[in-house]
PDB file of C-alpha atoms and ligand atoms in Angstrom:
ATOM      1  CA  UNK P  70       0.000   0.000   0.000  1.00  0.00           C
ATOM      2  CA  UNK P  71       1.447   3.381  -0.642  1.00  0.00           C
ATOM      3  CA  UNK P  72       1.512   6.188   2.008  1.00  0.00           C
ATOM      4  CA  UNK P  73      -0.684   8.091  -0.312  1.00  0.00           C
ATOM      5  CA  UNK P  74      -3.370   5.425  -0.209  1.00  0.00           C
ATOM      6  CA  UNK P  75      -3.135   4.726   3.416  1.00  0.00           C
ATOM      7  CA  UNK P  76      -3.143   8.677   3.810  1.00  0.00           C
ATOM      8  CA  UNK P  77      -6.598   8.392   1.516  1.00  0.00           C
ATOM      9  CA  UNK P  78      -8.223   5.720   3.615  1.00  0.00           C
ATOM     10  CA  UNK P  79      -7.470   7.587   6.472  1.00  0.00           C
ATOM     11  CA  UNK P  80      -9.382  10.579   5.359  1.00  0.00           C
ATOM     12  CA  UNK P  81     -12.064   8.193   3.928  1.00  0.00           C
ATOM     13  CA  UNK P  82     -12.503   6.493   8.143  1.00  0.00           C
ATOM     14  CA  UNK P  83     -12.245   9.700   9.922  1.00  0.00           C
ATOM     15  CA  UNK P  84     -15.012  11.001   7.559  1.00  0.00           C
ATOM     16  CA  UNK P  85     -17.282   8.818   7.824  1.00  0.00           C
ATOM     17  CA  UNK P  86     -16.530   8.349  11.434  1.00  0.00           C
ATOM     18  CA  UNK P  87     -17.763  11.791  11.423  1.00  0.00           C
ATOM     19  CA  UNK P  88     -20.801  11.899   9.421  1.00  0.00           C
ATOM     20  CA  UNK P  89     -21.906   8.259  11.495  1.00  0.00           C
ATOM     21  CA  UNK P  90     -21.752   9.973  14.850  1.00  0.00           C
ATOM     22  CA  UNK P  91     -23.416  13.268  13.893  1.00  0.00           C
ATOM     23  CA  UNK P  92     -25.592  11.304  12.613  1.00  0.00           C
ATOM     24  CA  UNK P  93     -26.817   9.451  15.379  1.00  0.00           C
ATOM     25  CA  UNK P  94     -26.380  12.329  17.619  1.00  0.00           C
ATOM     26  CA  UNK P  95     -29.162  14.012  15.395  1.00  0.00           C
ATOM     27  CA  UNK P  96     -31.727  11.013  15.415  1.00  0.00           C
ATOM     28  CA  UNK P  97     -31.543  10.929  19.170  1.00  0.00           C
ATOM     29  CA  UNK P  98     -32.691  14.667  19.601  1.00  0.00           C
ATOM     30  CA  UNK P  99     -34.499  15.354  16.638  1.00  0.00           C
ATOM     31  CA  UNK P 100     -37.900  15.855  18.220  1.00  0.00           C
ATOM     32  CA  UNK P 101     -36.331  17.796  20.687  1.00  0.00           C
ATOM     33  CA  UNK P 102     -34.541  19.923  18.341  1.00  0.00           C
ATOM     34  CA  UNK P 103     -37.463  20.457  16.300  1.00  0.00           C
ATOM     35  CA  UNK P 104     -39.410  22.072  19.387  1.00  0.00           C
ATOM     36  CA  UNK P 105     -36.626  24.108  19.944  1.00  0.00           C
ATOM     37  CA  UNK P 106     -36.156  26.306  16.026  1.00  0.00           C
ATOM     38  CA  UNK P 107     -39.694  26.042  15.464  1.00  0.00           C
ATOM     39  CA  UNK P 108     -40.246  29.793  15.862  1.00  0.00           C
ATOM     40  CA  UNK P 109     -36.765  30.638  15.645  1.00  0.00           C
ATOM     41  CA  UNK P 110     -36.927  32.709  12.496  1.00  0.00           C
ATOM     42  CA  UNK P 111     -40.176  34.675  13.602  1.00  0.00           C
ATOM     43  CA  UNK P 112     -37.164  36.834  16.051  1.00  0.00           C
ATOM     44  CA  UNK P 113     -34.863  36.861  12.971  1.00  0.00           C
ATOM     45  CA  UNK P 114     -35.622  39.764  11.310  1.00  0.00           C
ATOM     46  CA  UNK P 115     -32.219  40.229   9.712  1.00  0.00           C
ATOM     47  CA  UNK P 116     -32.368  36.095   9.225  1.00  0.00           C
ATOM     48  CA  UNK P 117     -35.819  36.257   7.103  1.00  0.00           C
ATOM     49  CA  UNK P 118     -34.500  39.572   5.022  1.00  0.00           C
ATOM     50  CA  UNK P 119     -31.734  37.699   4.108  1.00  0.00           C
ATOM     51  CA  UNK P 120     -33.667  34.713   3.144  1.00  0.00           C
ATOM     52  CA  UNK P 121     -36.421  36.788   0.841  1.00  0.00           C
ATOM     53  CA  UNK P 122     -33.112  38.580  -0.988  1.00  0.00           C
ATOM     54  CA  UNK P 123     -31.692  35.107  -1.526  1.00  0.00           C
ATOM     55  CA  UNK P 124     -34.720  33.859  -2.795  1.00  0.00           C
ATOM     56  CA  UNK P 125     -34.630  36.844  -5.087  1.00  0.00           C
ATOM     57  CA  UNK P 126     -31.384  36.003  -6.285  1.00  0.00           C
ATOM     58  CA  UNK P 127     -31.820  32.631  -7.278  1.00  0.00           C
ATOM     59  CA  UNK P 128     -35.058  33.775  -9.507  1.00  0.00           C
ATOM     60  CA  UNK P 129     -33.094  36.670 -11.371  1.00  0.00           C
ATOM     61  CA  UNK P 130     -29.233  34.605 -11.968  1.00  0.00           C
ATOM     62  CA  UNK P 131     -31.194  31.211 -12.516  1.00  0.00           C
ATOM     63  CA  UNK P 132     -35.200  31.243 -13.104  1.00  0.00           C
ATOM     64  CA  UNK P 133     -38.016  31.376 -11.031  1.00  0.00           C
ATOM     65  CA  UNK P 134     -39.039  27.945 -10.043  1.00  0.00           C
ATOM     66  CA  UNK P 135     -35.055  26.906 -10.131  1.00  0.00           C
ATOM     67  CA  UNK P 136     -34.996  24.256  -7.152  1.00  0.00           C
ATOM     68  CA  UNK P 137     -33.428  25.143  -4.160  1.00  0.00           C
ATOM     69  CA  UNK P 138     -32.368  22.398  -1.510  1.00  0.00           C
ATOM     70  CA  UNK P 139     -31.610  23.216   1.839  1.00  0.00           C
ATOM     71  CA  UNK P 140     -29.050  20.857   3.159  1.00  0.00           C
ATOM     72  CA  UNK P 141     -28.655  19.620   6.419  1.00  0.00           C
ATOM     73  CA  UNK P 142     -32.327  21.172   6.931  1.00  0.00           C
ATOM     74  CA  UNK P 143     -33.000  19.673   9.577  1.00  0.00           C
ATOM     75  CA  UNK P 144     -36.861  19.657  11.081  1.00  0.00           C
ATOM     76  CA  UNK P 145     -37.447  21.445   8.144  1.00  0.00           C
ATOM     77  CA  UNK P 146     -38.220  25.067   9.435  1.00  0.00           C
ATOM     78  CA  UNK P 147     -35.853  27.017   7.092  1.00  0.00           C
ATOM     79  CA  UNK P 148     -37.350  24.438   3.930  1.00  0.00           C
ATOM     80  CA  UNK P 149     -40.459  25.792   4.559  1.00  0.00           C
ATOM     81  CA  UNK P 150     -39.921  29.396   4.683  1.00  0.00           C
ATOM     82  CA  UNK P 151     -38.144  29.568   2.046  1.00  0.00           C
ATOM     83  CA  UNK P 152     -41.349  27.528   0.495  1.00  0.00           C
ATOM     84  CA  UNK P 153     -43.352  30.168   1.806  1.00  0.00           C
ATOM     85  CA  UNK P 154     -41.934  32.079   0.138  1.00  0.00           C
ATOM     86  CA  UNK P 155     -42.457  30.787  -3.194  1.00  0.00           C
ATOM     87  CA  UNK P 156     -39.391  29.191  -3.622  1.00  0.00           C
ATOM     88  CA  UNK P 157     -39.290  25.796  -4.954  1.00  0.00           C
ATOM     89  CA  UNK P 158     -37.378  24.220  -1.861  1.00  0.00           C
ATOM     90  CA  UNK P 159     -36.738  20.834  -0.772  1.00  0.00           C
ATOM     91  CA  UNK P 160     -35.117  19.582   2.314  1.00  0.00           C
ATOM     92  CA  UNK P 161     -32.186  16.927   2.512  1.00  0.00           C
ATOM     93  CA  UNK P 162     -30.468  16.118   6.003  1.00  0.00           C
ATOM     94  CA  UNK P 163     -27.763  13.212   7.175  1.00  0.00           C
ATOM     95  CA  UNK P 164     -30.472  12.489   9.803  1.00  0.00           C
ATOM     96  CA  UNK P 165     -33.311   9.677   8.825  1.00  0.00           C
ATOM     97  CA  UNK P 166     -34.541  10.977  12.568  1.00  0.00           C
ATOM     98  CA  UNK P 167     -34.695  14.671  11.604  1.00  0.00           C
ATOM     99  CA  UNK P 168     -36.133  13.744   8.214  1.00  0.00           C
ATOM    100  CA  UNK P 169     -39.171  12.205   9.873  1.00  0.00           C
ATOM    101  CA  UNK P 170     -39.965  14.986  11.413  1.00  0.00           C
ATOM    102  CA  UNK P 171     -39.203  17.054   8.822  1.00  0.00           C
ATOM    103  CA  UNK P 172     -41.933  15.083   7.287  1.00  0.00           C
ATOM    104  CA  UNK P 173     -44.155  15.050   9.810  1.00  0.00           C
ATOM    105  CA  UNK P 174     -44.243  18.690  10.443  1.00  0.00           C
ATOM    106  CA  UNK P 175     -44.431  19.779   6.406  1.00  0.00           C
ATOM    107  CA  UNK P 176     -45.804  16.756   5.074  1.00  0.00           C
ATOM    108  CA  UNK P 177     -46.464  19.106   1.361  1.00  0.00           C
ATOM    109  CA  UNK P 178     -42.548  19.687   1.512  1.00  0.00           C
ATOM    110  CA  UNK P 179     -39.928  16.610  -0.122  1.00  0.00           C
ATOM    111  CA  UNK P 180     -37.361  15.989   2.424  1.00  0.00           C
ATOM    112  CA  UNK P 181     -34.658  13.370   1.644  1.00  0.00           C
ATOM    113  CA  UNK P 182     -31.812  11.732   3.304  1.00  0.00           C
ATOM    114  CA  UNK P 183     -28.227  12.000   2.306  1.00  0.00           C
ATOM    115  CA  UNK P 184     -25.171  13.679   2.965  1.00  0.00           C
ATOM    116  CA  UNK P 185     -23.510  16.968   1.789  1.00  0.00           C
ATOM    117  CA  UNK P 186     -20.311  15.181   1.499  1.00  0.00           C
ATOM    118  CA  UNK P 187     -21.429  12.768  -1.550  1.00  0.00           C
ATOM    119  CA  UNK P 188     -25.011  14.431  -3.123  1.00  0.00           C
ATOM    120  CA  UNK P 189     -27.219  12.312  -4.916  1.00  0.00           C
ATOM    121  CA  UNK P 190     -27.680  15.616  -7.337  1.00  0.00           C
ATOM    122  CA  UNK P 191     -26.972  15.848 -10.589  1.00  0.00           C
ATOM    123  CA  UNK P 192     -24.588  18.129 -11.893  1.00  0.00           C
ATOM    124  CA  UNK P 193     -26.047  21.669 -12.454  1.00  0.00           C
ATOM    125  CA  UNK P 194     -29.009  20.951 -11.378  1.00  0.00           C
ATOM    126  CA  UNK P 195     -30.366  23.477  -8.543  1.00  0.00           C
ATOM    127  CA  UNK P 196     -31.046  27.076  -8.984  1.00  0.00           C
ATOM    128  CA  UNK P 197     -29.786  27.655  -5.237  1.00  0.00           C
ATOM    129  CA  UNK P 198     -28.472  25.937  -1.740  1.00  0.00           C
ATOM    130  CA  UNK P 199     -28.475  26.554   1.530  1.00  0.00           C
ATOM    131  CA  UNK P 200     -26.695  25.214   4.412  1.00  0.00           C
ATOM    132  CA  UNK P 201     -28.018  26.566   7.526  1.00  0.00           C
ATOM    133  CA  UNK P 202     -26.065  25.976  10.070  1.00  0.00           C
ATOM    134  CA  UNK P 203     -25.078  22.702   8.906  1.00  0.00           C
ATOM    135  CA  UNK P 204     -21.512  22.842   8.166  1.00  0.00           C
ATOM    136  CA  UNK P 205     -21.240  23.335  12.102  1.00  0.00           C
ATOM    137  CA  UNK P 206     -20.266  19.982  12.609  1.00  0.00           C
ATOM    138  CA  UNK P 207     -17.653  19.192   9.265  1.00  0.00           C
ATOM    139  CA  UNK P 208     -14.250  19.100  10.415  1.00  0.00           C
ATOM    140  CA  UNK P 209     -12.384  21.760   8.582  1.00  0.00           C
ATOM    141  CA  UNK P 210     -10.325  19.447   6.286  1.00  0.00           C
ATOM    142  CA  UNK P 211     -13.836  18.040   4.684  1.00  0.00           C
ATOM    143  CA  UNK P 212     -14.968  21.461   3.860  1.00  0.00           C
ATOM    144  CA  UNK P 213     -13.222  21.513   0.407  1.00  0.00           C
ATOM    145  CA  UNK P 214     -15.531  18.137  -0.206  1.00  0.00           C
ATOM    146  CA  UNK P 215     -18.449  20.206   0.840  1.00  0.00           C
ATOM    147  CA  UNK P 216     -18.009  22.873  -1.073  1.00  0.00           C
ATOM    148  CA  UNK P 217     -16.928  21.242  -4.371  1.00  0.00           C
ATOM    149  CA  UNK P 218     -20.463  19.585  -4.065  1.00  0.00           C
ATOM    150  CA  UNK P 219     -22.060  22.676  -3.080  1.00  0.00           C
ATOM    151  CA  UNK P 220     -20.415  23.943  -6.497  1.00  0.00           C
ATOM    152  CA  UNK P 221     -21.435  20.700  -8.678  1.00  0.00           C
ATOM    153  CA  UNK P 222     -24.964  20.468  -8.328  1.00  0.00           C
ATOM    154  CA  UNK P 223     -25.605  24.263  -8.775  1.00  0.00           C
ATOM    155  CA  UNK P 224     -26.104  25.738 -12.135  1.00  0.00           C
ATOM    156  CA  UNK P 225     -24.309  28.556 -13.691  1.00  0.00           C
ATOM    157  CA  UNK P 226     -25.313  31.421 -11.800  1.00  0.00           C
ATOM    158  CA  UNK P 227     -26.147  29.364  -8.687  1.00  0.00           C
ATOM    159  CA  UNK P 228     -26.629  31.079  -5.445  1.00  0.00           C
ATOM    160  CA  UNK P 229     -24.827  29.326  -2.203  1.00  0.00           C
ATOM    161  CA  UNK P 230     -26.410  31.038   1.380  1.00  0.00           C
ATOM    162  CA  UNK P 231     -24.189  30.061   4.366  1.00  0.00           C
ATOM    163  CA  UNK P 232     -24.729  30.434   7.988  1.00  0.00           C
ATOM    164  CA  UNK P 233     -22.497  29.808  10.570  1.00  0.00           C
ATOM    165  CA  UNK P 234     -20.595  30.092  13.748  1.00  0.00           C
ATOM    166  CA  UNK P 235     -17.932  33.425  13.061  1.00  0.00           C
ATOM    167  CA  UNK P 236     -14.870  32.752  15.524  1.00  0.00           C
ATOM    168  CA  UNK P 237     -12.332  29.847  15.441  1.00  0.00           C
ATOM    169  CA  UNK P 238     -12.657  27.344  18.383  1.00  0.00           C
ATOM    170  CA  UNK P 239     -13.825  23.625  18.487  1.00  0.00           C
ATOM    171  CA  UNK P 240     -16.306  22.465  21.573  1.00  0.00           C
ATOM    172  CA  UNK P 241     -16.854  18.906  22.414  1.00  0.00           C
ATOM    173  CA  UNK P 242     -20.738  18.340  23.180  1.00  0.00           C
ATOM    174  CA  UNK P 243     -21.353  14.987  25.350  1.00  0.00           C
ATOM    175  CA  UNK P 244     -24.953  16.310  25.940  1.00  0.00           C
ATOM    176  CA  UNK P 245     -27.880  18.437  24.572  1.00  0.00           C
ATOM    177  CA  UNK P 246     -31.043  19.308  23.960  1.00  0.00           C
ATOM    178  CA  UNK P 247     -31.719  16.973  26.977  1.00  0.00           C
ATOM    179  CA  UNK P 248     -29.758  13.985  25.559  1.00  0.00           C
ATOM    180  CA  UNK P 249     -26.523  12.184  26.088  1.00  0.00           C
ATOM    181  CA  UNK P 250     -24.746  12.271  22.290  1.00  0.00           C
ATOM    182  CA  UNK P 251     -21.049  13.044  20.936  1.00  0.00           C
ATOM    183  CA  UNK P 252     -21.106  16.602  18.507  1.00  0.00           C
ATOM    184  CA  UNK P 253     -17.811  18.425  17.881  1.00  0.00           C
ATOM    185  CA  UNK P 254     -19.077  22.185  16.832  1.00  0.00           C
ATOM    186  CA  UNK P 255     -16.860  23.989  15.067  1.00  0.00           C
ATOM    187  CA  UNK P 256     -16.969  27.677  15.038  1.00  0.00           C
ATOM    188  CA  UNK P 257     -14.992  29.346  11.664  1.00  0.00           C
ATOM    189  CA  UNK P 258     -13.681  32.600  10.515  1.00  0.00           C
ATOM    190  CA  UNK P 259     -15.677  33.897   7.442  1.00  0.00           C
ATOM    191  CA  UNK P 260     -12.801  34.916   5.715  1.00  0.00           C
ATOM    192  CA  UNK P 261     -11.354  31.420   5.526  1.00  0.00           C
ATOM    193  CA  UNK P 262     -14.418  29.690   4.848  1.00  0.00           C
ATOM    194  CA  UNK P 263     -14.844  32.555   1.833  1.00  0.00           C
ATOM    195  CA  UNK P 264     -11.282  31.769   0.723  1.00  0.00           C
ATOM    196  CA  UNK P 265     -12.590  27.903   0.674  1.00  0.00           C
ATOM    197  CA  UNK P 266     -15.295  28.809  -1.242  1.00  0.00           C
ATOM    198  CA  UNK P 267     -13.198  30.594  -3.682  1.00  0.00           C
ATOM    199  CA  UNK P 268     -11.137  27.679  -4.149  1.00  0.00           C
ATOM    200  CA  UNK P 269     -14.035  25.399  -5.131  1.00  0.00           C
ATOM    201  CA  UNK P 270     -15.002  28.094  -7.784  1.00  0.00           C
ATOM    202  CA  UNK P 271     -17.124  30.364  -6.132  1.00  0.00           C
ATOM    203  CA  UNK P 272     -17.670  34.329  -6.381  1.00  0.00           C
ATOM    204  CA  UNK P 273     -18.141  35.599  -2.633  1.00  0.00           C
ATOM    205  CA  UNK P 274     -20.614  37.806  -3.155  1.00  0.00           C
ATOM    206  CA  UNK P 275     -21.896  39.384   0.466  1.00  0.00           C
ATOM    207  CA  UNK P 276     -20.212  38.942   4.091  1.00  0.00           C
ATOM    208  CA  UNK P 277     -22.760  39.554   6.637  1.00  0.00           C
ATOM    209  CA  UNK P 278     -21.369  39.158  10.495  1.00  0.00           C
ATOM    210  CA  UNK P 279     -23.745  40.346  12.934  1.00  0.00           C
ATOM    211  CA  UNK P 280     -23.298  40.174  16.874  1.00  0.00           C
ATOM    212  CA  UNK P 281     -24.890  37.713  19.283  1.00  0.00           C
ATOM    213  CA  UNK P 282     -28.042  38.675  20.718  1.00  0.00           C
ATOM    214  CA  UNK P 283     -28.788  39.300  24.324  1.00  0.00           C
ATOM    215  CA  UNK P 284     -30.121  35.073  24.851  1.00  0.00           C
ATOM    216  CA  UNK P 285     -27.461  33.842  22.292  1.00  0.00           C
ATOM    217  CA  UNK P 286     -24.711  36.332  24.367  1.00  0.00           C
ATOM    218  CA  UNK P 287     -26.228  34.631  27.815  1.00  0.00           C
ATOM    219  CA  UNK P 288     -25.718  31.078  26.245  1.00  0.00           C
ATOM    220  CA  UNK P 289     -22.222  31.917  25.010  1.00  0.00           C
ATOM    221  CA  UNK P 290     -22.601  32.343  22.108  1.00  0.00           C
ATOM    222  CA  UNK P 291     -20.160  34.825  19.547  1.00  0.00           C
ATOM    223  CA  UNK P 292     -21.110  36.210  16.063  1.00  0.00           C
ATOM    224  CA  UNK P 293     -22.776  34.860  13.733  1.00  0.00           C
ATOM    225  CA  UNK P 294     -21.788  34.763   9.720  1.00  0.00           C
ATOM    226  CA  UNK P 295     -23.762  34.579   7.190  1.00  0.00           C
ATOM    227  CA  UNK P 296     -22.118  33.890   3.065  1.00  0.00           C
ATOM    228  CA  UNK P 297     -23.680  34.777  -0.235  1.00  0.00           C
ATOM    229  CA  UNK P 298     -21.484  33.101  -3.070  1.00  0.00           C
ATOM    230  CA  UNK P 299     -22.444  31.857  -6.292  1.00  0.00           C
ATOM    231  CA  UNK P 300     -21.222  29.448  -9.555  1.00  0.00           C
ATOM    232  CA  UNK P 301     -19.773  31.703 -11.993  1.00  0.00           C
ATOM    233  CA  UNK P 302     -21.694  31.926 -15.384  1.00  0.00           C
ATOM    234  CA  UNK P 303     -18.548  30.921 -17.251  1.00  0.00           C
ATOM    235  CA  UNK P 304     -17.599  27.856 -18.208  1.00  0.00           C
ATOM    236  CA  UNK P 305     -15.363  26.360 -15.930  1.00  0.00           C
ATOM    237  CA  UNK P 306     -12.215  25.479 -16.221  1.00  0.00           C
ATOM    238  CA  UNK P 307     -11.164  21.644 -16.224  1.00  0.00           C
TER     239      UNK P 307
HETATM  240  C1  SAM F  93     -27.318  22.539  13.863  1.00  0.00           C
HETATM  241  S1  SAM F  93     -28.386  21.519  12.905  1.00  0.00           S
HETATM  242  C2  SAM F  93     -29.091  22.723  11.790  1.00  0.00           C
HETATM  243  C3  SAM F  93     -30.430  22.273  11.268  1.00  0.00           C
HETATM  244  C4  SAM F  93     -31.204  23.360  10.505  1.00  0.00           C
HETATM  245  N1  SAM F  93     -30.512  23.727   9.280  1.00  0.00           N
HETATM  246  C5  SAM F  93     -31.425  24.549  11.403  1.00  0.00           C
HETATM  247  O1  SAM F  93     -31.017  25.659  11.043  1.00  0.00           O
HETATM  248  O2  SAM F  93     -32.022  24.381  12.472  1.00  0.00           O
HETATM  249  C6  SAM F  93     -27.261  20.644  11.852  1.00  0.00           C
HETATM  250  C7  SAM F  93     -27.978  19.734  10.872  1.00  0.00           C
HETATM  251  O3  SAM F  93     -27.058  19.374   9.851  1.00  0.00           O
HETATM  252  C8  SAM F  93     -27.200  18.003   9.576  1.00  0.00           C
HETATM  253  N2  SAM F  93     -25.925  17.533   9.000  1.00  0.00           N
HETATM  254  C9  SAM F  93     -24.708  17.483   9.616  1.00  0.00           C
HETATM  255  N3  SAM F  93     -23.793  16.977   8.772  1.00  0.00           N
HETATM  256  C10 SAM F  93     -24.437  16.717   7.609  1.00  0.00           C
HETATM  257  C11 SAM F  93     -24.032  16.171   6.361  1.00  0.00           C
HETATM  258  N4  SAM F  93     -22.767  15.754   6.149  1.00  0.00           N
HETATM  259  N5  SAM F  93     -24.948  16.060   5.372  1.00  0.00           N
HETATM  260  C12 SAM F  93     -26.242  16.438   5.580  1.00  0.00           C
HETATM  261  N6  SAM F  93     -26.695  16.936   6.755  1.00  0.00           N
HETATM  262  C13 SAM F  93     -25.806  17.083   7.758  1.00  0.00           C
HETATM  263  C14 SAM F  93     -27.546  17.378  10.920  1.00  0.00           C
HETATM  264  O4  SAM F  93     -28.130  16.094  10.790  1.00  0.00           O
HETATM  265  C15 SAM F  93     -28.473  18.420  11.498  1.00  0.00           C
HETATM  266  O5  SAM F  93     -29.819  18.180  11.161  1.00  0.00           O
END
């Protein structure tokens, strides 16, 4: 075996070592979870704005009616009001727990399983993602993966909407949302995950960082980041 196989298989295990754990953290608090975000967005004002502009966005660079998933959706909450808004979203989460309820609690909306690290998408063939807070748990080294998928199954002109944890630290969760589980959060600096994004081919379009609320601040929470990016119109190189 040569060291650049074994280095490859060793990538290959820690990933899915990874997605297997997050995973069945997920199913065990899904119902939980879902309780917790179901109004979240009705005291995100800056959140929702953001979310009607992206909308926006996809219909005017792609079409209106362009698909839009929102991966690692979890419950579903952001799927549907985006869908409220007219936007032609779907839902697709690591989680068969969280998809349930997804389900459940939207049953108009498709939700599907699968992970953002392999998408069963074809190429160029969404008008927009999102990923939600869902790149919270990737170790940094599988971002690239992300990303490059993020980039494949978008169209030319593709709009990419990130949220995340701004800052650069790594917290070990052995319990939450009233469960026992094993989540590693990571918390990133925008301007590395927009350099990441450039290198899978992205334009960074919009950087938006805004502080922690008073409950978020109480719960220590920092700032939170949210990306605009999308697939150039050009042809691509390679
Ligand atoms: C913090 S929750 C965010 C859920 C939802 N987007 C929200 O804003 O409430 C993270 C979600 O990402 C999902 N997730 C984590 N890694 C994933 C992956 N590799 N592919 C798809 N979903 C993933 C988890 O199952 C979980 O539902």
């Amino acid at each position: 075996m040569t060291e650049a196989t074994r280095t490859n298989d060793r990538a290959d295990s820690d990933e899915s070592r990874y997605l297997g754990i997050t995973r069945s953290s997920y199913d065990k608090v899904a119902g939980a979870y879902a309780e917790l975000v179901a109004d979240a967005l009705d005291s995100r004002p800056l959140d929702r704005a953001l979310f009607g502009a992206f909308v926006e966005m996809v219909e005017t660079a792609v079409r209106v009616g362009a698909e839009i998933a929102d991966i690692g959706c979890g419950p579903g909450h952001v799927t549907a009001h985006l869908c409220g808004r007219g936007a032609n979203a779907f839902g697709l989460d690591l989680s068969p727990e969280m998809v349930a309820v997804a389900r459940r609690r939207h049953p108009d909306i498709r939700f599907t399983e699968g992970s953002m690290t392999a998408l069963d998408l074809a190429d160029g063939s969404l008008g927009g993602v999102v990923s939600w807070y869902s790149i919270v748990h990737t170790p940094p080294t599988s971002l690239p993966t992300v990303f490059a998928e993020f980039h494949r199954v978008l169209a030319p002109g593709g709009q990419l909407m990130l949220g995340f944890k701004a800052g650069e630290r790594l917290r070990h969760l052995d319990h939450a949302y009233g469960h026992d589980l094993s989540l590693d959060v990571y918390w990133m600096p925008p301007d590395r995950i927009a350099a990441l994004l450039e290198a899978a081919g992205f334009t960074v379009d919009s950087r938006v960082i805004r502080e922690p609320g008073e409950a978020e601040r109480a719960a220590g929470q920092g700032r939170q980041a949210v990306l605009l990016a999308h697939r150039s119109t050009e042809p691509q190189e390679g």
